[in-house]
PDB file of C-alpha atoms in Angstrom:
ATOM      1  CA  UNK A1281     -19.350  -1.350  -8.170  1.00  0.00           C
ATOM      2  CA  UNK A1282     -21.254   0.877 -10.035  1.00  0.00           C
ATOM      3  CA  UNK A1283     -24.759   1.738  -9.422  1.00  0.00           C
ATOM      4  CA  UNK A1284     -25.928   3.030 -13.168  1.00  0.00           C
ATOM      5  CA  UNK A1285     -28.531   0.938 -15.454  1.00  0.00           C
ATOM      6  CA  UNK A1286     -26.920   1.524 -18.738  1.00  0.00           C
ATOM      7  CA  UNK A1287     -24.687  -0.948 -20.204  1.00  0.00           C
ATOM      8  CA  UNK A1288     -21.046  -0.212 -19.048  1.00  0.00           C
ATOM      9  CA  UNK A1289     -18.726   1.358 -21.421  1.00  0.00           C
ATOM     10  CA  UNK A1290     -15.404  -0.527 -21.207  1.00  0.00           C
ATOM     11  CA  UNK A1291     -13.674   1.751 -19.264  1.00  0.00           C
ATOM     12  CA  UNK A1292     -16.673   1.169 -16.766  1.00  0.00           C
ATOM     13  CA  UNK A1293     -15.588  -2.983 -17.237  1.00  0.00           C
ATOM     14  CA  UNK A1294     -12.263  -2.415 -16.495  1.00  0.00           C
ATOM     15  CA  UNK A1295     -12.717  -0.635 -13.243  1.00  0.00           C
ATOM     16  CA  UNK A1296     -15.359  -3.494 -12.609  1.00  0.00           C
ATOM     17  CA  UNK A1297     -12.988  -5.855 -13.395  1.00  0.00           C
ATOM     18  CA  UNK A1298     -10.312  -4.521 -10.695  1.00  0.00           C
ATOM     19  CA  UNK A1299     -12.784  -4.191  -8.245  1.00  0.00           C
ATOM     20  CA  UNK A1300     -13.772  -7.759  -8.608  1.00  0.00           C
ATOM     21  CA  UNK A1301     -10.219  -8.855  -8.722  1.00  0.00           C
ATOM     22  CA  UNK A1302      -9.343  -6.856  -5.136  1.00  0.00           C
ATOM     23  CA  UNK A1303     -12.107  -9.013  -3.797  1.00  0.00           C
ATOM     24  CA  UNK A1304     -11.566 -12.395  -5.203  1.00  0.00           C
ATOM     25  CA  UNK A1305      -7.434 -12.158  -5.215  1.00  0.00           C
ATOM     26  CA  UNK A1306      -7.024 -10.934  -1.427  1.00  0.00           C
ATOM     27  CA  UNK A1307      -3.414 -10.298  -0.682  1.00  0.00           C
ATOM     28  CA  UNK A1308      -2.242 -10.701  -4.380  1.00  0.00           C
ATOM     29  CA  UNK A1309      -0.403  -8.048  -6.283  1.00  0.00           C
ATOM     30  CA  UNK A1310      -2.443  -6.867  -9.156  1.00  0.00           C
ATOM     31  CA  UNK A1311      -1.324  -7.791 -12.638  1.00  0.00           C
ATOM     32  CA  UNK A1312      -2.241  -5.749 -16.461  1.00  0.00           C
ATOM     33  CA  UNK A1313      -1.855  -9.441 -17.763  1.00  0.00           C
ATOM     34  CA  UNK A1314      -4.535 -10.591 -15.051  1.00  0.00           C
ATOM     35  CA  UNK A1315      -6.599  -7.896 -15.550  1.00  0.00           C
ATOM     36  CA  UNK A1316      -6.649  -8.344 -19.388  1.00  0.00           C
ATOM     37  CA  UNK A1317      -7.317 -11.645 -19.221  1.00  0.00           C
ATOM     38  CA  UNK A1318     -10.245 -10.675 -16.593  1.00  0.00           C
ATOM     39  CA  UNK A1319     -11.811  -8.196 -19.107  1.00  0.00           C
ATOM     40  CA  UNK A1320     -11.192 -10.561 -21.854  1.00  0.00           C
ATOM     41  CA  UNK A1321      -9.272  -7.910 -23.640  1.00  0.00           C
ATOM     42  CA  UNK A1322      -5.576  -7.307 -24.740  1.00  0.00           C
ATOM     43  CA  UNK A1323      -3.021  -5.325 -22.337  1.00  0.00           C
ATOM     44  CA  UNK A1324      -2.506  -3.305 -25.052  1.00  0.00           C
ATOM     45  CA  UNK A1325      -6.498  -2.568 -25.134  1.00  0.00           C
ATOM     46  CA  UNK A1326      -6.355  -1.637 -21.420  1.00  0.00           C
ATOM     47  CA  UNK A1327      -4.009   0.826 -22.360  1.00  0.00           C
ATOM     48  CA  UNK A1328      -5.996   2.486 -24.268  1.00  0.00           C
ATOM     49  CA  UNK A1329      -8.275   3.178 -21.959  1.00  0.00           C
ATOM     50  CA  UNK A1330      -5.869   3.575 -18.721  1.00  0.00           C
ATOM     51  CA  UNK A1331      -2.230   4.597 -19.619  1.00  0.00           C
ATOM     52  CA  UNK A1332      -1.347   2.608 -16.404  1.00  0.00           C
ATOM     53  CA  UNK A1333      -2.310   0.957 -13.626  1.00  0.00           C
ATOM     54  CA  UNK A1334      -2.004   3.501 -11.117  1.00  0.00           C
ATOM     55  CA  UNK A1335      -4.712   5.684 -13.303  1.00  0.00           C
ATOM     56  CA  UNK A1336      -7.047   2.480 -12.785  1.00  0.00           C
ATOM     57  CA  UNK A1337      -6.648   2.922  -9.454  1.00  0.00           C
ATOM     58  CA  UNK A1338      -7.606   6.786  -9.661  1.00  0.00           C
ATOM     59  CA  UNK A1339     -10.508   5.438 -11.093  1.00  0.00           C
ATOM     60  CA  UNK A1340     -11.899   3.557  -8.542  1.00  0.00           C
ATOM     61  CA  UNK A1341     -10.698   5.952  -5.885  1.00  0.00           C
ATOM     62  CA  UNK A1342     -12.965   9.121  -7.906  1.00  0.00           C
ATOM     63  CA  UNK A1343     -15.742   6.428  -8.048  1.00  0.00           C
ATOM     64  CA  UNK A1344     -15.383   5.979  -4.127  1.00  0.00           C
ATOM     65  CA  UNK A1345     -15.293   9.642  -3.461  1.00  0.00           C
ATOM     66  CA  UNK A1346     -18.290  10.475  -5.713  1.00  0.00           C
ATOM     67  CA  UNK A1347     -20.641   7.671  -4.239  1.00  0.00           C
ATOM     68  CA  UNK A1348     -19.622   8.886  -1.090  1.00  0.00           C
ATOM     69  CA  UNK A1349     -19.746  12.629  -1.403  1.00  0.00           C
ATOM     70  CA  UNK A1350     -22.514  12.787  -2.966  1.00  0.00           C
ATOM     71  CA  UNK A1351     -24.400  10.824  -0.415  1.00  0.00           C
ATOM     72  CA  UNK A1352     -23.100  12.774   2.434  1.00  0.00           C
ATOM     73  CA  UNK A1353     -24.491  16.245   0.848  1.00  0.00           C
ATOM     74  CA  UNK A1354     -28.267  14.556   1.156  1.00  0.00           C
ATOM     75  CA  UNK A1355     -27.074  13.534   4.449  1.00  0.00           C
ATOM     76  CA  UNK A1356     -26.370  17.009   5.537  1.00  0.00           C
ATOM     77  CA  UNK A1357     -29.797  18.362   3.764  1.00  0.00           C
ATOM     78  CA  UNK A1358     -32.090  15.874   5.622  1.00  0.00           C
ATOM     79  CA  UNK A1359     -30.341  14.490   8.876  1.00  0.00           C
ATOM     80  CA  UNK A1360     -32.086  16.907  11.760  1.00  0.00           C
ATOM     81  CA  UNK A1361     -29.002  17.349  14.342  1.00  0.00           C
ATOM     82  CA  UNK A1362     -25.354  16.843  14.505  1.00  0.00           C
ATOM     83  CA  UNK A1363     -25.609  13.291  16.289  1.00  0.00           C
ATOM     84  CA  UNK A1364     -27.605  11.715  13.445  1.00  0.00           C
ATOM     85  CA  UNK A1365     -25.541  13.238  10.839  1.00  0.00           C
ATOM     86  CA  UNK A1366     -22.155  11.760  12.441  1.00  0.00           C
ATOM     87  CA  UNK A1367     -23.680   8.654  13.013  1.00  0.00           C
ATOM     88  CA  UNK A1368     -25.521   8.738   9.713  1.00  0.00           C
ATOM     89  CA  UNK A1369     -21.803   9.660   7.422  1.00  0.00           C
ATOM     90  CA  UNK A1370     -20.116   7.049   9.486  1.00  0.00           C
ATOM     91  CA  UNK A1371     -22.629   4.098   9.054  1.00  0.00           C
ATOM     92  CA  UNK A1372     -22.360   5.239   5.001  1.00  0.00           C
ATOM     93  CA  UNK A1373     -18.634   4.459   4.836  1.00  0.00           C
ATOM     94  CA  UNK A1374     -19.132   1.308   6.911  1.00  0.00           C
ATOM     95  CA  UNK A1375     -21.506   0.452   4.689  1.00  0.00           C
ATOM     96  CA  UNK A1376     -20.303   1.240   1.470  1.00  0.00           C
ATOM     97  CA  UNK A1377     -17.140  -0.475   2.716  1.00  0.00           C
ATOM     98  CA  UNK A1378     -19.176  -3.744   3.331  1.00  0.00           C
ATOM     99  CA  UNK A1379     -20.898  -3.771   0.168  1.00  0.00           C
ATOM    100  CA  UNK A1380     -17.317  -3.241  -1.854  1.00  0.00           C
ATOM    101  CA  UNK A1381     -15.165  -5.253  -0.193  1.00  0.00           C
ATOM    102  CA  UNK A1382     -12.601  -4.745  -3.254  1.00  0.00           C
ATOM    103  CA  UNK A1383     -12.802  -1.137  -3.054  1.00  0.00           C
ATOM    104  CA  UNK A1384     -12.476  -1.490   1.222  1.00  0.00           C
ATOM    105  CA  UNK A1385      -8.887  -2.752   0.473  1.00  0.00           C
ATOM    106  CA  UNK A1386      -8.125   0.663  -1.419  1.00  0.00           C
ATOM    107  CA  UNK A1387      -9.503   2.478   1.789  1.00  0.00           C
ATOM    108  CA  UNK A1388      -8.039   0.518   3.796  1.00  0.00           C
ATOM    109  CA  UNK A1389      -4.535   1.106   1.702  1.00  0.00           C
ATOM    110  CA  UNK A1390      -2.866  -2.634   1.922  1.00  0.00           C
ATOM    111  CA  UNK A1391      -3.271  -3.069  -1.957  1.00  0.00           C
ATOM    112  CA  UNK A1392      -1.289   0.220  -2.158  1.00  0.00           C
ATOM    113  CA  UNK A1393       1.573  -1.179  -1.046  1.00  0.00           C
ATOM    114  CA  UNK A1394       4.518  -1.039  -3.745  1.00  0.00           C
ATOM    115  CA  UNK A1395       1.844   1.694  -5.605  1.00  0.00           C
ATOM    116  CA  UNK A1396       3.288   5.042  -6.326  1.00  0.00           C
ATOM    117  CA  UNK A1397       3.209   7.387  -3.403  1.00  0.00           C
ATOM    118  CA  UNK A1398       0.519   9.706  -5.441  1.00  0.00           C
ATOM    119  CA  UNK A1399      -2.297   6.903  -4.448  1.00  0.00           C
ATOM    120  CA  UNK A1400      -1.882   6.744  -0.527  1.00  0.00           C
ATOM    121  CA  UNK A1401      -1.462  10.262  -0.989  1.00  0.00           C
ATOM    122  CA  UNK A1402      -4.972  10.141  -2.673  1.00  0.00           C
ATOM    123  CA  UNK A1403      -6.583   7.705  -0.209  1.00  0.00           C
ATOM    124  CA  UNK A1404      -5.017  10.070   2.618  1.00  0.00           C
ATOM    125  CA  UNK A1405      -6.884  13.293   1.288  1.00  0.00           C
ATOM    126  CA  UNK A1406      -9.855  11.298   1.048  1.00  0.00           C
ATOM    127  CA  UNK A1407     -10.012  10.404   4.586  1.00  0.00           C
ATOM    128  CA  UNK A1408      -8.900  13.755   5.761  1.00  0.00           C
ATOM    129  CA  UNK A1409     -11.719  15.191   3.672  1.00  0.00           C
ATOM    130  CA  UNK A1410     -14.203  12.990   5.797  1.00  0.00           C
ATOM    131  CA  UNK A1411     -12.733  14.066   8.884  1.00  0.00           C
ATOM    132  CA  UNK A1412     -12.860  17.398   8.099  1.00  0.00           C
ATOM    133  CA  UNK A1413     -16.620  17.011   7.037  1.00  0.00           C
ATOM    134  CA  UNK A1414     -17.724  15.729  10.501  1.00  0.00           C
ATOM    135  CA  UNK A1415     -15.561  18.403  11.906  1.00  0.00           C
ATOM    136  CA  UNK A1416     -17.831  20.888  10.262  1.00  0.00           C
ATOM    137  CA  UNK A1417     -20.857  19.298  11.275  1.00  0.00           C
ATOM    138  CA  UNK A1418     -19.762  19.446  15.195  1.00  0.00           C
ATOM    139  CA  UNK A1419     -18.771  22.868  14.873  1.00  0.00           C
ATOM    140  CA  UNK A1420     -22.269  23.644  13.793  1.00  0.00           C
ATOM    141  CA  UNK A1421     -23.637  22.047  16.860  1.00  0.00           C
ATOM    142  CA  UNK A1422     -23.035  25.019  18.673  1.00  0.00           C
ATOM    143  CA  UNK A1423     -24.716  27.259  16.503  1.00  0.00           C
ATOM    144  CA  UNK A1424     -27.823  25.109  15.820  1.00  0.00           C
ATOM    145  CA  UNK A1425     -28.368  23.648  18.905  1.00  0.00           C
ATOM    146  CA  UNK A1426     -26.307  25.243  21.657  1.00  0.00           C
ATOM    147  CA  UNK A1427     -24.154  21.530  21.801  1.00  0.00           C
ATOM    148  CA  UNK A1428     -20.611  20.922  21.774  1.00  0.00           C
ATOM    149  CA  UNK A1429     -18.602  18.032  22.074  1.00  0.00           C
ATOM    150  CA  UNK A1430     -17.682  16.907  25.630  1.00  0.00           C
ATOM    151  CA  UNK A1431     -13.961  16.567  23.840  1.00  0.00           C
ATOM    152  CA  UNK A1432     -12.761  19.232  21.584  1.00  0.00           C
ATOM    153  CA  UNK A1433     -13.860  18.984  18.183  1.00  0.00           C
ATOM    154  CA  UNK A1434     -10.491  17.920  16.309  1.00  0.00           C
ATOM    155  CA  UNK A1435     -10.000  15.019  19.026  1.00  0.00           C
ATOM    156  CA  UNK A1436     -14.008  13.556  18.803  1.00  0.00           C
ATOM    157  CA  UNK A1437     -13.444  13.870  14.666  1.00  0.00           C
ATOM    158  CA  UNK A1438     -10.896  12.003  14.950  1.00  0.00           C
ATOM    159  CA  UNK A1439     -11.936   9.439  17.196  1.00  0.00           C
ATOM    160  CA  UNK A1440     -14.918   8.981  14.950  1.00  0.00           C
ATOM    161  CA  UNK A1441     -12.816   8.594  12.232  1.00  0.00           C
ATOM    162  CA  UNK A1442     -10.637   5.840  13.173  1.00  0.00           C
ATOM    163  CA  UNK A1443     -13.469   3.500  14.894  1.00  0.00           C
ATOM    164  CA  UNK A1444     -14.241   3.705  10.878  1.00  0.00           C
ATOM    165  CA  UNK A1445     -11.224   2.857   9.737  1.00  0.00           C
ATOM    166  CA  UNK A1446     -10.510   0.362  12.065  1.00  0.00           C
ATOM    167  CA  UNK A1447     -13.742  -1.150  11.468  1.00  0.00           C
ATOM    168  CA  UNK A1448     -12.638  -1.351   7.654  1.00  0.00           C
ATOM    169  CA  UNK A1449      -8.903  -2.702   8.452  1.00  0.00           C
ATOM    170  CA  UNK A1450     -10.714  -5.695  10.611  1.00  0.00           C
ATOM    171  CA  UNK A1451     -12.860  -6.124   7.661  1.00  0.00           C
ATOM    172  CA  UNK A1452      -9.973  -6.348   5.049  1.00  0.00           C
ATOM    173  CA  UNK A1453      -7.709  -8.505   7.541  1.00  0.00           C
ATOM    174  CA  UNK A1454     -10.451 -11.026   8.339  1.00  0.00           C
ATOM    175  CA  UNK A1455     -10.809 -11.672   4.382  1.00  0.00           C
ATOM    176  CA  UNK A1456     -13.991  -9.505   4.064  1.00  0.00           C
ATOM    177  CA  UNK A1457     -15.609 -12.264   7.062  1.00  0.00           C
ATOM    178  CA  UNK A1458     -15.742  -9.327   9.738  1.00  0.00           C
ATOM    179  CA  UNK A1459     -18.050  -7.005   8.690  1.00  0.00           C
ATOM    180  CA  UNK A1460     -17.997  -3.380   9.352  1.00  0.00           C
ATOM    181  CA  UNK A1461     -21.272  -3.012  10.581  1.00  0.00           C
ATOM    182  CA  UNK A1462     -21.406  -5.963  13.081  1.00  0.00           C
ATOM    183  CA  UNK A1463     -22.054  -4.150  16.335  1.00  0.00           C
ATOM    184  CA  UNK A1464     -22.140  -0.961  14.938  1.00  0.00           C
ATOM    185  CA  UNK A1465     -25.180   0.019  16.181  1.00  0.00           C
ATOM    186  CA  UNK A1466     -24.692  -0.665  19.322  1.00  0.00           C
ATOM    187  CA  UNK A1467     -21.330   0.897  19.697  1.00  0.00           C
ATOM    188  CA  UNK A1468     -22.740   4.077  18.236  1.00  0.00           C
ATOM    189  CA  UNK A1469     -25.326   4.221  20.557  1.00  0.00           C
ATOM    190  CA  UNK A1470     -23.017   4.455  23.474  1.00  0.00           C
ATOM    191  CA  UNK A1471     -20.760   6.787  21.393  1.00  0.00           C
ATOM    192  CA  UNK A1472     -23.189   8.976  20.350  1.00  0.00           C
ATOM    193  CA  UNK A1473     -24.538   9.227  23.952  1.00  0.00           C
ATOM    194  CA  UNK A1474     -21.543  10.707  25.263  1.00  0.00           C
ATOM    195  CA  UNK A1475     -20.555  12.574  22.003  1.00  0.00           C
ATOM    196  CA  UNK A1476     -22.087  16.110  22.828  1.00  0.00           C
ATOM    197  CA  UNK A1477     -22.960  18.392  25.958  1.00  0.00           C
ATOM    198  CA  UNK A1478     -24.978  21.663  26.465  1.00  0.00           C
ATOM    199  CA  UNK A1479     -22.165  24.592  26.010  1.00  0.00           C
ATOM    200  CA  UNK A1480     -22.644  25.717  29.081  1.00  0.00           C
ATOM    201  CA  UNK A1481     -21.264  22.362  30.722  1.00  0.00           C
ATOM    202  CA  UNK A1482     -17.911  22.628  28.587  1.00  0.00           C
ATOM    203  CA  UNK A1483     -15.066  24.202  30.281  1.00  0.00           C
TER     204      UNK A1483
END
């Protein structure tokens, strides 16, 4: 899950540990005892750390949003045009979903289920955050390169958006065995071909 060289400090394990366990125990509720016994601590050590489950869960969630974010910025500072930087944000998540198929169940929400309403909540704003980030980058077509989408800019965000997420749910459903990016690159190709217009040509 985590990307950094230094040795993990046990919060870091725990998170690890529930990450591992989303992958490995597809379609099982998520235990403390399990998890304890995972990190090869006490529950009353992983309470120390996390004063619940749910805050694990927040956890992973900030790491996802971080790793994500923080990619997108460099995104937006070196992709040339609004095509490659939709393409480019969409082909992160897909990717980052791939390579995490524990955390791709919390995107996808179906470990959620039973959770306190505070998580989908979280996993909600996160998505609506993304969608609002390509939303910006269409508007900006206009601006930087006299484009605009041949749809209007909420509907094409949101279109975007949920070939992602359905991508991901196929991915979670099929027991991590359909990946996100299979044909991804093709289907963006005929996406992005239609995505924008000179300004002129839109009514």
């Amino acid at each position: 899950m985590t990307q950094e060289t230094h040795s993990p400090s046990r919060r870091e394990q725990i998170l690890q540990a529930l990450a591992l366990m989303l992958e490995e125990d597809s379609g099982k509720r998520i235990t403390i005892a399990a998890l304890a016994r995972q990190v090869g601590v006490s529950e009353a050590a992983l309470y120390r750390h996390f004063p619940s489950k749910a805050r694990m869960f927040e956890g992973l969630i900030a790491f996802i949003e971080e790793t994500l974010f923080e990619r997108i910025t460099r995104i937006l500072e070196e992709a040339p045009d609004a095509v490659s930087r939709c393409g480019q944000i969409l082909t992160l998540l897909l990717a980052f979903a791939e390579k995490n198929p524990g955390l791709s169940r919390l995107l996808d929400g179906d470990v959620l289920t039973g959770e306190t309403a505070r998580l989908r909540q979280r996993i909600h704003q996160l998505f609506e955050r993304l969608e609002t980030q390509l939303k910006q980058v269409l508007r900006e077509a206009e601006l930087r390169e006299g484009r605009r989408p041949t749809l209007p800019v909420s509907a094409t965000a949101n279109l975007l958006m949920a070939q992602a997420e359905g991508r991901i749910a196929q991915y979670v459903r099929s027991d991590f065995q359909r990946r996100p990016t299979e044909h991804w690159d093709d289907q963006w190709a005929l996406l992005s071909a239609h995505l924008l217009r000179p300004a002129a040509q839109t009514a």
